Coordinates of C-alpha atoms in Angstrom, one line a residue:
X1 CA 14.3 7.0 1.8
X2 CA 15.9 9.0 4.2
X3 CA 13.8 9.6 7.2
X4 CA 14.1 14.0 6.7
X5 CA 12.1 13.6 3.7
X6 CA 9.5 11.7 5.9
X7 CA 10.3 14.0 8.5
X8 CA 9.5 17.1 6.6
X9 CA 6.5 16.0 4.2
X10 CA 4.9 15.1 7.8
X11 CA 5.1 18.5 9.4
X12 CA 4.3 19.7 6.0
X13 CA 1.0 17.9 5.9
X14 CA 0.4 18.8 9.6
X15 CA 0.7 22.3 8.3
X16 CA -2.0 21.7 5.5
X17 CA -4.0 19.9 8.3
X18 CA -3.9 22.6 10.9
X19 CA -4.5 25.4 8.3
X20 CA -7.7 23.5 7.3
X21 CA -9.0 23.4 11.3
X22 CA -8.4 27.4 11.2
X23 CA -10.1 28.3 8.3
X24 CA -6.8 28.5 5.7
X25 CA -6.3 29.3 1.7
X26 CA -7.9 26.2 0.0
X27 CA -5.3 26.7 -2.9
X28 CA -2.4 27.0 -0.2
X29 CA -3.7 23.8 1.5
X30 CA -4.0 21.5 -1.7
X31 CA -0.4 23.4 -2.3
X32 CA 1.7 22.2 0.9
X33 CA -0.4 18.8 0.3
X34 CA 1.3 18.2 -3.4
X35 CA 4.5 19.8 -1.8
X36 CA 4.1 17.1 1.1
X37 CA 4.0 14.5 -1.8
X38 CA 6.5 15.3 -3.4
X39 CA 9.1 15.8 -0.6
X40 CA 8.0 12.2 0.5
X41 CA 9.0 10.7 -3.1
X42 CA 12.1 12.9 -3.4
X43 CA 14.7 10.0 -4.5
X44 CA 17.0 12.0 -2.7
X45 CA 18.0 12.5 1.0
X46 CA 16.9 16.4 1.4
X47 CA 19.0 16.7 4.8
X48 CA 21.9 18.4 2.7
X49 CA 20.0 20.3 0.2
X50 CA 20.3 24.4 0.7
X51 CA 17.4 26.8 -0.6
X52 CA 18.0 26.3 -4.5
X53 CA 18.1 22.3 -4.0
X54 CA 15.1 22.1 -2.3
X55 CA 13.4 24.6 -5.0
X56 CA 14.2 22.2 -7.4
X57 CA 12.0 19.2 -6.0
X58 CA 8.8 19.3 -8.3
X59 CA 5.7 21.7 -6.4
X60 CA 8.3 22.9 -4.0
X61 CA 8.3 26.6 -4.2
X62 CA 10.5 29.3 -2.0
X63 CA 7.6 30.1 0.7
X64 CA 7.6 26.1 1.4
X65 CA 11.4 25.4 0.4
X66 CA 12.2 27.7 3.3
X67 CA 9.6 25.7 5.7
X68 CA 11.5 22.8 4.7
X69 CA 15.2 24.7 5.7
X70 CA 13.4 25.6 8.9
X71 CA 13.3 21.9 9.6
X72 CA 16.6 20.6 8.2
X73 CA 18.4 23.5 10.0
X74 CA 15.9 23.4 13.8
X75 CA 14.5 19.9 13.4
X76 CA 11.0 21.8 13.2
X77 CA 8.6 24.1 11.3
X78 CA 8.2 27.5 13.0
X79 CA 4.8 28.1 11.3
X80 CA 3.8 24.6 12.3
X81 CA 4.6 25.6 16.2
X82 CA 3.1 28.4 16.3
X83 CA -0.5 27.1 14.6
X84 CA -0.5 24.1 17.3
X85 CA -0.4 26.4 19.9
X86 CA -3.7 28.2 18.3
X87 CA -5.5 24.9 18.2
X88 CA -6.3 22.9 21.2
X89 CA -4.8 19.9 21.6
X90 CA -8.4 18.1 21.7
X91 CA -8.8 19.2 18.3
X92 CA -5.8 17.7 17.3
X93 CA -6.9 14.6 18.8
X94 CA -9.7 14.5 17.1
X95 CA -8.7 15.6 13.7
X96 CA -6.8 11.9 14.1
X97 CA -10.1 10.2 13.6
X98 CA -10.5 9.3 9.7
X99 CA -14.2 10.0 9.0
X100 CA -14.2 13.2 11.1
X101 CA -12.8 16.7 9.5
X102 CA -11.0 19.3 10.8
X103 CA -14.2 21.9 10.8
X104 CA -16.4 19.6 12.4
X105 CA -13.8 18.5 15.1
X106 CA -13.6 22.0 15.8
X107 CA -17.3 22.1 15.8
X108 CA -17.5 19.3 19.1
X109 CA -14.9 21.0 20.7
X110 CA -16.2 24.4 20.7
X111 CA -19.8 23.3 21.1
X112 CA -19.8 20.3 23.3
X113 CA -16.1 20.4 24.8
X114 CA -15.3 17.3 23.4
X115 CA -11.6 16.9 23.3
X116 CA -10.8 13.1 22.9
X117 CA -11.9 10.7 20.6
X118 CA -12.9 8.6 23.8
X119 CA -15.6 10.8 24.6
X120 CA -16.6 11.3 20.9
X121 CA -17.8 7.9 20.7
X122 CA -19.7 8.3 24.2
X123 CA -21.7 11.4 23.0
X124 CA -22.7 9.8 19.7
X125 CA -23.8 6.8 21.7
X126 CA -25.8 9.6 23.8
X127 CA -27.5 11.5 21.0
X128 CA -25.6 14.7 22.2
X129 CA -24.7 15.5 18.7
X130 CA -27.8 15.7 17.2
X131 CA -28.5 19.0 18.0
X132 CA -24.9 20.2 16.2
X133 CA -25.3 21.7 12.5
X134 CA -24.2 19.0 9.9
X135 CA -24.4 16.3 12.2
X136 CA -26.9 13.7 11.4
X137 CA -27.3 9.9 12.0
X138 CA -25.2 9.2 8.6
X139 CA -22.4 11.5 9.8
X140 CA -22.9 10.0 13.3
X141 CA -22.4 6.2 11.7
X142 CA -19.3 7.5 9.5
X143 CA -17.4 9.0 12.6
X144 CA -17.9 5.7 14.4
X145 CA -16.7 3.5 11.6
X146 CA -13.8 6.4 11.9
X147 CA -12.9 5.7 15.0
X148 CA -13.8 1.9 15.2
X149 CA -11.2 2.0 12.0
X150 CA -8.2 4.5 13.9
X151 CA -8.8 2.0 16.9
X152 CA -8.2 -1.5 14.7
X153 CA -4.7 0.1 13.5
X154 CA -3.2 0.7 17.2
X155 CA 0.1 0.8 17.0
X156 CA 0.6 -1.0 13.7
X157 CA 2.7 0.4 10.7
X158 CA 2.3 0.3 6.6
X159 CA 4.1 -2.6 5.2
X160 CA 6.6 -0.2 3.1
X161 CA 7.4 2.0 7.0
X162 CA 8.1 -2.0 8.2
X163 CA 9.9 -3.0 5.1
X164 CA 12.3 0.5 5.2
X165 CA 13.3 -0.6 8.8
X166 CA 14.0 -4.1 7.7
X167 CA 16.2 -3.6 4.4
X168 CA 18.3 -1.2 6.6
X169 CA 18.6 -3.2 9.4
X170 CA 19.0 -6.7 7.1
X171 CA 21.7 -4.4 5.0
X172 CA 23.8 -3.4 8.0
X173 CA 24.1 -6.9 10.2
X174 CA 24.7 -8.5 6.5
X175 CA 28.1 -6.2 6.1
X176 CA 28.8 -8.3 9.6
X177 CA 31.5 -10.7 9.0
X178 CA 30.1 -13.0 12.0
X179 CA 26.5 -13.3 10.1
X180 CA 26.2 -16.1 7.4
X181 CA 22.8 -15.2 6.6
X182 CA 20.5 -12.6 7.6
X183 CA 17.0 -11.8 6.4
X184 CA 13.5 -10.5 7.6
X185 CA 10.9 -12.9 8.5
X186 CA 7.6 -12.3 10.3
X187 CA 4.3 -10.9 9.0
X188 CA 6.2 -8.7 7.2
X189 CA 7.7 -11.7 4.9
X190 CA 3.6 -12.8 4.8
X191 CA 3.2 -8.7 3.4
X192 CA 0.5 -8.5 5.8
X193 CA -1.1 -4.7 5.2
X194 CA 0.2 -3.7 8.5
X195 CA 2.5 -4.9 10.3
X196 CA 2.8 -4.7 14.4
X197 CA 6.9 -5.6 15.1
X198 CA 9.1 -6.0 12.8
X199 CA 11.2 -9.9 13.3
X200 CA 14.8 -10.5 11.9
X201 CA 16.6 -13.5 12.0
X202 CA 20.2 -14.0 11.5
X203 CA 22.8 -16.8 11.2
X204 CA 26.2 -17.2 12.9
X205 CA 28.1 -19.0 15.7
X206 CA 29.2 -15.8 17.3
X207 CA 25.5 -14.1 18.1
X208 CA 27.3 -11.5 20.9
X209 CA 28.9 -8.4 18.4
X210 CA 26.0 -8.6 16.0
X211 CA 23.8 -8.1 18.9
X212 CA 25.8 -5.0 20.1
X213 CA 25.9 -3.9 16.6
X214 CA 22.2 -3.9 15.9
X215 CA 21.6 -2.1 19.1
X216 CA 24.1 0.3 18.8
X217 CA 22.3 1.1 15.2
X218 CA 21.6 4.7 14.8
X219 CA 17.8 4.2 14.0
X220 CA 17.7 2.4 18.1
X221 CA 15.8 4.9 20.3
X222 CA 15.5 2.2 23.0
X223 CA 16.9 -1.4 23.8
X224 CA 14.0 -3.0 25.2
X225 CA 15.9 -6.3 25.9
X226 CA 19.1 -7.5 25.6
X227 CA 20.7 -10.9 24.8
X228 CA 22.6 -13.1 22.7
X229 CA 19.4 -14.8 21.6
X230 CA 16.9 -12.1 21.4
X231 CA 17.5 -8.4 21.6
X232 CA 14.4 -6.2 20.8
X233 CA 14.6 -2.5 20.5
X234 CA 12.3 0.3 19.4
X235 CA 13.6 2.7 16.7
X236 CA 13.0 6.4 16.8
X237 CA 9.7 5.9 15.1
X238 CA 8.4 3.9 17.6
X239 CA 8.6 0.5 15.9
X240 CA 9.9 -2.7 17.5
X241 CA 12.3 -4.6 15.7
X242 CA 13.2 -8.2 17.6
X243 CA 16.5 -9.8 15.9
X244 CA 17.0 -13.4 16.6
X245 CA 20.5 -15.1 16.3
X246 CA 19.9 -18.9 15.6
X247 CA 22.8 -21.7 15.1
X248 CA 23.6 -21.8 10.9
X249 CA 22.7 -24.8 11.3
X250 CA 19.2 -24.2 12.5
X251 CA 18.2 -21.5 9.9
X252 CA 15.7 -23.0 7.8
X253 CA 13.5 -24.2 10.9
X254 CA 13.6 -20.9 12.2
X255 CA 13.0 -19.1 9.3
X256 CA 9.9 -21.3 9.0
X257 CA 8.7 -21.1 12.6
X258 CA 9.2 -17.1 12.4
X259 CA 7.6 -16.5 9.6
X260 CA 4.3 -18.4 9.7
X261 CA 1.0 -17.1 11.2
X262 CA 0.5 -18.9 14.7
X263 CA -2.2 -20.9 12.9
X264 CA 0.2 -21.9 10.1
X265 CA 2.6 -22.9 12.5
X266 CA -0.5 -24.7 14.7
X267 CA -1.0 -27.1 11.5
X268 CA 2.6 -27.7 10.8
X269 CA 3.2 -29.1 14.5
X270 CA 0.0 -31.2 13.9
X271 CA 1.3 -32.6 11.3
X272 CA 4.2 -33.4 12.6
X273 CA 3.4 -34.9 15.7
X274 CA 1.2 -37.2 13.9
X275 CA 4.4 -38.3 12.1
X276 CA 6.3 -39.1 15.5
X277 CA 8.3 -35.8 14.9
X278 CA 8.8 -32.5 17.4
X279 CA 8.8 -29.2 15.4
X280 CA 10.3 -26.0 16.7
X281 CA 12.5 -23.5 15.2
X282 CA 15.9 -25.2 16.3
X283 CA 14.8 -28.2 13.6
X284 CA 12.5 -31.7 12.9
X285 CA 13.3 -33.9 15.5
X286 CA 12.2 -37.7 16.2
X287 CA 10.0 -37.1 18.9
X288 CA 11.1 -40.6 20.3
X289 CA 14.6 -40.3 20.7
X290 CA 15.3 -36.7 20.3
X291 CA 17.7 -36.6 17.2
X292 CA 17.7 -34.0 14.8
X293 CA 16.7 -34.5 11.7
X294 CA 16.2 -31.5 9.4
X295 CA 17.0 -27.8 9.7
X296 CA 19.3 -26.4 7.5
X297 CA 16.6 -25.2 4.8
X298 CA 12.9 -24.6 4.8
X299 CA 12.6 -27.1 1.8
X300 CA 13.8 -29.9 4.2
X301 CA 11.6 -29.2 6.7
X302 CA 8.2 -29.0 4.5
X303 CA 9.3 -32.3 2.6
X304 CA 10.4 -34.0 5.7
X305 CA 6.2 -32.8 6.9
X306 CA 5.2 -34.4 3.4
X307 CA 4.8 -30.9 1.8
X308 CA 6.3 -28.8 -0.9
X309 CA 7.7 -25.6 0.1
X310 CA 5.0 -23.5 0.5
X311 CA 5.1 -19.6 -0.2
X312 CA 5.3 -17.2 2.9
X313 CA 2.5 -15.4 1.2
X314 CA 0.2 -18.4 1.8
X315 CA 1.5 -19.0 5.5
X316 CA -1.7 -18.4 7.0
X317 CA -3.7 -21.5 7.3
X318 CA -6.3 -20.1 4.7
X319 CA -6.4 -23.7 2.6
X320 CA -2.7 -23.8 1.9
X321 CA -2.2 -27.0 4.1
X322 CA -5.2 -28.9 2.2
X323 CA -3.3 -27.7 -1.3
X324 CA -0.2 -28.6 -0.3
X325 CA -1.3 -31.7 0.7
X326 CA -2.9 -32.0 -2.4
X327 CA 0.3 -30.7 -4.5
X328 CA -2.6 -28.0 -5.4
X329 CA -0.3 -24.8 -4.7
X330 CA -0.3 -22.1 -7.2
X331 CA 2.4 -20.6 -8.7
X332 CA 2.5 -17.1 -7.3
X333 CA 3.1 -14.3 -9.9
X334 CA 5.9 -12.5 -9.1
X335 CA 7.5 -9.0 -9.9
X336 CA 9.8 -10.6 -12.4
X337 CA 6.6 -11.6 -13.9
X338 CA 5.3 -8.1 -14.7
X339 CA 6.0 -6.7 -18.3
X340 CA 4.0 -3.6 -17.8
X341 CA 2.0 -1.0 -15.6
X342 CA -1.5 0.3 -16.7
X343 CA -1.9 3.1 -13.7
X344 CA 0.4 6.0 -13.5
X345 CA 0.6 9.8 -13.0
X346 CA 2.7 12.9 -14.2
X347 CA 2.7 16.2 -13.0
X348 CA 0.0 16.9 -15.8
X349 CA -2.2 16.3 -12.9
X350 CA -1.6 15.4 -9.2
X351 CA 1.9 13.6 -10.1
X352 CA 5.1 15.0 -9.1
X353 CA 7.1 13.6 -12.1
X354 CA 7.2 15.0 -15.8
X355 CA 6.1 12.6 -18.6
X356 CA 9.5 12.1 -19.8
X357 CA 10.8 11.2 -16.2
X358 CA 7.9 8.6 -15.3
X359 CA 8.7 6.6 -18.2
X360 CA 12.5 6.5 -17.9
X361 CA 11.8 5.2 -14.8
X362 CA 9.4 2.5 -16.2
X363 CA 12.1 1.9 -18.8
X364 CA 14.4 1.2 -15.8
X365 CA 12.4 -1.7 -14.4
X366 CA 13.0 -3.5 -17.7
X367 CA 9.0 -2.9 -18.2
X368 CA 7.5 -4.0 -22.1
X369 CA 4.6 -2.0 -21.7
X370 CA 3.5 1.8 -19.7
X371 CA 0.6 3.2 -19.4
X372 CA 0.1 7.4 -18.5
X373 CA -3.1 7.5 -16.7
X374 CA -3.8 11.2 -15.8
X375 CA -6.9 12.1 -14.1
X376 CA -9.5 12.9 -16.3
X377 CA -11.8 16.4 -15.8
X378 CA -14.6 15.4 -13.5
X379 CA -11.7 15.5 -9.9
X380 CA -11.8 19.1 -10.7
X381 CA -8.6 20.3 -8.5
X382 CA -6.5 18.5 -11.1
X383 CA -7.9 21.0 -13.7
X384 CA -7.6 18.4 -16.6
X385 CA -9.2 19.6 -20.1
X386 CA -9.8 18.0 -23.6
X387 CA -6.6 20.3 -25.0
X388 CA -4.3 19.1 -22.0
X389 CA -5.1 15.2 -22.5
X390 CA -4.7 16.0 -26.3
X391 CA -1.8 17.5 -26.2
X392 CA 0.0 15.1 -23.5
X393 CA -0.9 12.3 -26.2
X394 CA 1.1 13.9 -28.7
X395 CA 3.7 14.3 -26.2
X396 CA 3.6 10.5 -25.6
X397 CA 3.8 9.5 -29.4
X398 CA 6.9 11.7 -29.8
X399 CA 8.5 10.2 -27.3
X400 CA 8.0 6.7 -27.9
X401 CA 11.2 7.4 -30.8
X402 CA 13.2 7.7 -27.8
X403 CA 12.0 4.5 -26.1
X404 CA 11.9 1.9 -29.0
X405 CA 12.1 -1.1 -26.2
X406 CA 9.4 0.3 -24.5
X407 CA 5.6 0.4 -25.5
X408 CA 4.0 3.5 -24.2
X409 CA 0.5 3.4 -23.7
X410 CA -1.6 6.8 -23.4
X411 CA -4.9 6.1 -21.1
X412 CA -6.5 8.1 -18.4
X413 CA -7.8 7.5 -14.9
X414 CA -11.7 8.2 -15.0
X415 CA -14.0 9.4 -12.1
X416 CA -16.8 6.9 -11.5
X417 CA -19.8 9.7 -10.7
X418 CA -22.2 8.4 -8.0
X419 CA -24.4 6.8 -10.9
X420 CA -22.2 4.5 -12.7
X421 CA -21.0 7.2 -15.1
X422 CA -17.6 8.4 -16.1
X423 CA -15.6 11.6 -17.9
X424 CA -16.0 12.1 -21.7
X425 CA -18.3 10.6 -24.2
X426 CA -17.8 7.5 -25.7
X427 CA -16.2 8.7 -29.0
X428 CA -13.7 10.7 -26.9
X429 CA -12.8 7.4 -24.6
X430 CA -12.1 5.5 -27.8
X431 CA -9.0 7.6 -28.8
X432 CA -7.3 5.7 -24.9
X433 CA -5.2 2.7 -25.3
X434 CA -6.6 2.1 -21.6
X435 CA -8.9 3.5 -19.5
X436 CA -8.9 2.9 -15.7
X437 CA -12.0 4.3 -13.5
X438 CA -12.2 5.2 -10.0
X439 CA -14.3 5.9 -7.1
X440 CA -12.9 9.4 -6.2
X441 CA -15.8 11.0 -4.0
X442 CA -19.5 9.7 -2.4
X443 CA -17.3 7.1 -0.3
X444 CA -20.7 6.6 2.0
X445 CA -23.5 5.5 -0.8
X446 CA -25.7 2.8 1.0
X447 CA -24.5 -0.6 -0.6
X448 CA -27.3 -1.1 -3.4
X449 CA -26.6 2.4 -4.7
X450 CA -22.7 1.8 -4.6
X451 CA -23.2 -2.3 -6.5
X452 CA -24.7 -0.8 -9.1
X453 CA -22.2 2.5 -9.2
X454 CA -19.5 0.0 -9.8
X455 CA -21.4 -2.7 -12.4
X456 CA -22.3 0.1 -14.5
X457 CA -19.2 1.2 -14.8
X458 CA -18.2 -2.4 -15.6
X459 CA -20.5 -2.6 -18.1
X460 CA -19.0 0.6 -19.9
X461 CA -17.2 -0.8 -23.0
X462 CA -14.5 2.0 -22.9
X463 CA -13.8 1.0 -18.9
X464 CA -11.1 -1.7 -18.9
X465 CA -9.8 -1.7 -15.5
X466 CA -11.3 -0.9 -12.3
X467 CA -8.7 1.4 -10.2
X468 CA -8.5 0.6 -6.5
X469 CA -11.8 -0.9 -6.2
X470 CA -12.9 -0.3 -2.3
X471 CA -11.7 2.9 -2.8
X472 CA -9.8 2.4 1.0
X473 CA -7.2 4.3 2.5
X474 CA -5.7 1.9 5.2
X475 CA -5.8 3.3 8.7
X476 CA -7.7 6.6 7.3
X477 CA -10.5 5.4 4.8
X478 CA -12.8 2.3 5.5
X479 CA -13.9 0.3 2.3
X480 CA -16.9 1.4 0.6
X481 CA -20.0 -0.9 0.5
X482 CA -20.9 -3.1 -2.1
X483 CA -22.1 -6.4 -2.9
X484 CA -18.4 -7.9 -3.9
X485 CA -19.9 -10.9 -5.1
X486 CA -22.3 -9.0 -7.8
X487 CA -19.7 -6.6 -8.6
X488 CA -17.4 -9.5 -10.0
X489 CA -19.8 -11.2 -11.9
X490 CA -20.1 -8.0 -13.7
X491 CA -16.6 -7.4 -13.8
X492 CA -16.2 -11.2 -15.4
X493 CA -18.7 -10.9 -17.6
X494 CA -17.5 -7.7 -19.3
X495 CA -13.7 -8.8 -19.1
X496 CA -13.1 -5.8 -16.9
X497 CA -10.2 -6.1 -14.7
X498 CA -9.9 -5.6 -10.9
X499 CA -7.0 -3.4 -10.2
X500 CA -4.5 -4.1 -7.4
X501 CA -3.0 -0.8 -6.3
X502 CA 0.7 -1.1 -5.0
X503 CA 0.5 1.8 -2.8
X504 CA 1.3 1.1 0.8
X505 CA -1.9 2.5 1.8
X506 CA -4.4 1.4 -0.5
X507 CA -3.3 -2.2 -1.2
X508 CA -6.6 -2.7 -3.3
X509 CA -8.0 -4.6 -3.8
X510 CA -7.3 -6.8 -0.3
X511 CA -6.6 -10.3 -0.3
X512 CA -9.5 -11.2 0.7
X513 CA -11.7 -9.8 -2.2
X514 CA -8.8 -11.2 -4.7
X515 CA -9.7 -14.4 -3.6
X516 CA -13.2 -14.2 -3.7
X517 CA -13.1 -12.5 -7.1
X518 CA -11.1 -15.1 -8.5
X519 CA -13.7 -17.4 -8.1
X520 CA -15.5 -15.6 -10.6
X521 CA -13.2 -15.7 -12.7
X522 CA -12.2 -12.2 -12.5
X523 CA -8.9 -11.0 -14.3
X524 CA -6.7 -8.8 -12.2
X525 CA -3.8 -5.9 -12.7
X526 CA -1.2 -4.9 -10.5
X527 CA -0.1 -1.6 -10.7
X528 CA 2.0 0.8 -9.0
X529 CA -0.4 4.3 -9.4
X530 CA 2.3 6.0 -9.4
X531 CA 2.6 9.9 -8.5
X532 CA 6.6 9.9 -8.2
X533 CA 9.8 8.3 -9.4
X534 CA 9.7 6.7 -5.9
X535 CA 6.3 5.3 -6.2
X536 CA 7.6 2.8 -8.7
X537 CA 9.5 0.7 -6.0
X538 CA 6.1 0.0 -4.0
X539 CA 5.1 -2.1 -7.0
X540 CA 6.3 -5.3 -4.4
X541 CA 3.7 -4.3 -2.1
X542 CA 1.2 -4.9 -4.7
X543 CA 2.7 -8.4 -6.2
X544 CA 2.8 -9.2 -2.4
X545 CA -1.0 -8.2 -1.9
X546 CA -1.6 -10.5 -5.2
X547 CA 0.1 -13.8 -3.9
X548 CA -1.7 -13.2 -0.5
X549 CA -4.7 -13.7 -2.9
X550 CA -3.2 -16.7 -4.6
X551 CA -3.1 -15.0 -8.3
X552 CA -0.8 -17.1 -10.9
X553 CA 0.8 -14.8 -13.7
X554 CA -1.9 -15.8 -15.6
X555 CA -4.9 -14.4 -13.8
X556 CA -2.6 -10.8 -14.2
X557 CA -3.2 -9.1 -17.2
X558 CA -0.1 -7.1 -17.1
X559 CA 2.3 -10.3 -16.8
X560 CA 0.9 -10.7 -20.6
X561 CA 2.1 -10.2 -24.1
X562 CA 0.8 -7.2 -25.3
X563 CA -0.9 -8.7 -28.4
X564 CA -2.7 -10.5 -25.5
X565 CA -3.6 -7.2 -23.6
X566 CA -4.6 -5.5 -26.2
X567 CA -7.0 -8.5 -27.3
X568 CA -7.9 -7.9 -23.8
X569 CA -8.6 -4.6 -23.7
X570 CA -10.7 -4.5 -27.0
X571 CA -13.3 -6.6 -24.7
X572 CA -13.2 -9.0 -27.5
X573 CA -13.6 -12.0 -25.3
X574 CA -10.0 -12.5 -24.9
X575 CA -9.0 -14.5 -21.3

């Protein structure tokens, strides 16, 4: 996606946020938020579009299109600049706290003069917020959790932001005649949820022109340090990228060295030392003579250490060495294993693409089956009705004739209410092929209440998948509190799958909970939760999270043939 799309979307979203602070019209705010998602998800570069072209983007009307055109011609949106001057910088700083809404940010600024995150944290500790209307002990706890969440994310970015930069750099460098091999390494190759900096590795006998080309890329804002072995830059989005160029014969050792976590690399070096060897980014050497033994491929390095090749997603020292020594490493699920997608949305609710366009995108992915799961009526802002859903079902049936090689499933994403109930009665729900049920509200329930809520949803015979189970938004909203072992027992007992949502700010279930759930015999569904055509590409991040959770294809229900999946959805004991 072109960076112009992201920047314009960020400005439109900021406009929505600023209007929230100033008490703007709620309908208009939602329209801006939806348009921001549409612009970010638009597959083409918006920078060359005129007003008519911008208006063709779903949910972008003439007023919003003019604002985007303002950005593409001036680099900013004048209304955003005007609102920024009306709202104190301190209030805008406070709105960065995930759990503090704009109205509360304005209240603490006006009532107590608080204009920074540190001041707010100190005020809570001193009990100074207790006298403000709407600020109780629970509110304070939530704000403190939000501050902790914001601080923990630091300068890290979501995995998709890092992957976009890495893909662009690898493609540019791979085109150079001096480059024999090039790929990203580090935490991005391990598919961590957030990335501090991007590591790129290239193999060449002539590094100097590669480093020059790297430093001259359009996305480079600053060269931090330069050299023929390593050059570090900062991109125009603030992300640091380190490029290392190694001799071709050292490729495998370097890739192994710069991919593994520190803990994993310590373990492999310990194995090397015990075998009388020395392992570095240049190769595996005899410790006494210094002679090179192997270095050209990762497989050779691991094999000489007495280990099979270990998948990058597992290289965290969380049991992969022990499993490798016992020859018990799993065959991890891949994108190619997926036969279907069980969670996606259209413009009937909060998606930005039509039903037919979303189905076409699923067909382009080579899927065998695809579920449309628009929101149910209890998510009031989506304005769903029985009639709209039944009309869509008929559309799906008609569209099926156009795609004989892709089985279309008509589903819905239900809302799990505070008591564990879901939208619609059993009779209506039985008409769906698949029902995903998710928590969309009341995120701050205590552990006991949230556990009962999720268990009850699992026990509903018409609920097949629990969508984004922890309801977290990375860097913005913490996961809900629940006794996950109890939830996973219920899911395994009832034959209810836990979703791994591929949205980069969700990746939910996270890897640690995936491994816990798997021990209880839970099955999983790796879905895009796509709201636009571009979101289909996010599947790589969901699969990466599944790999970090040690999942095999058999653990994931949407790798199964359709008949086996249908048996599972009937909850008739199929595993």
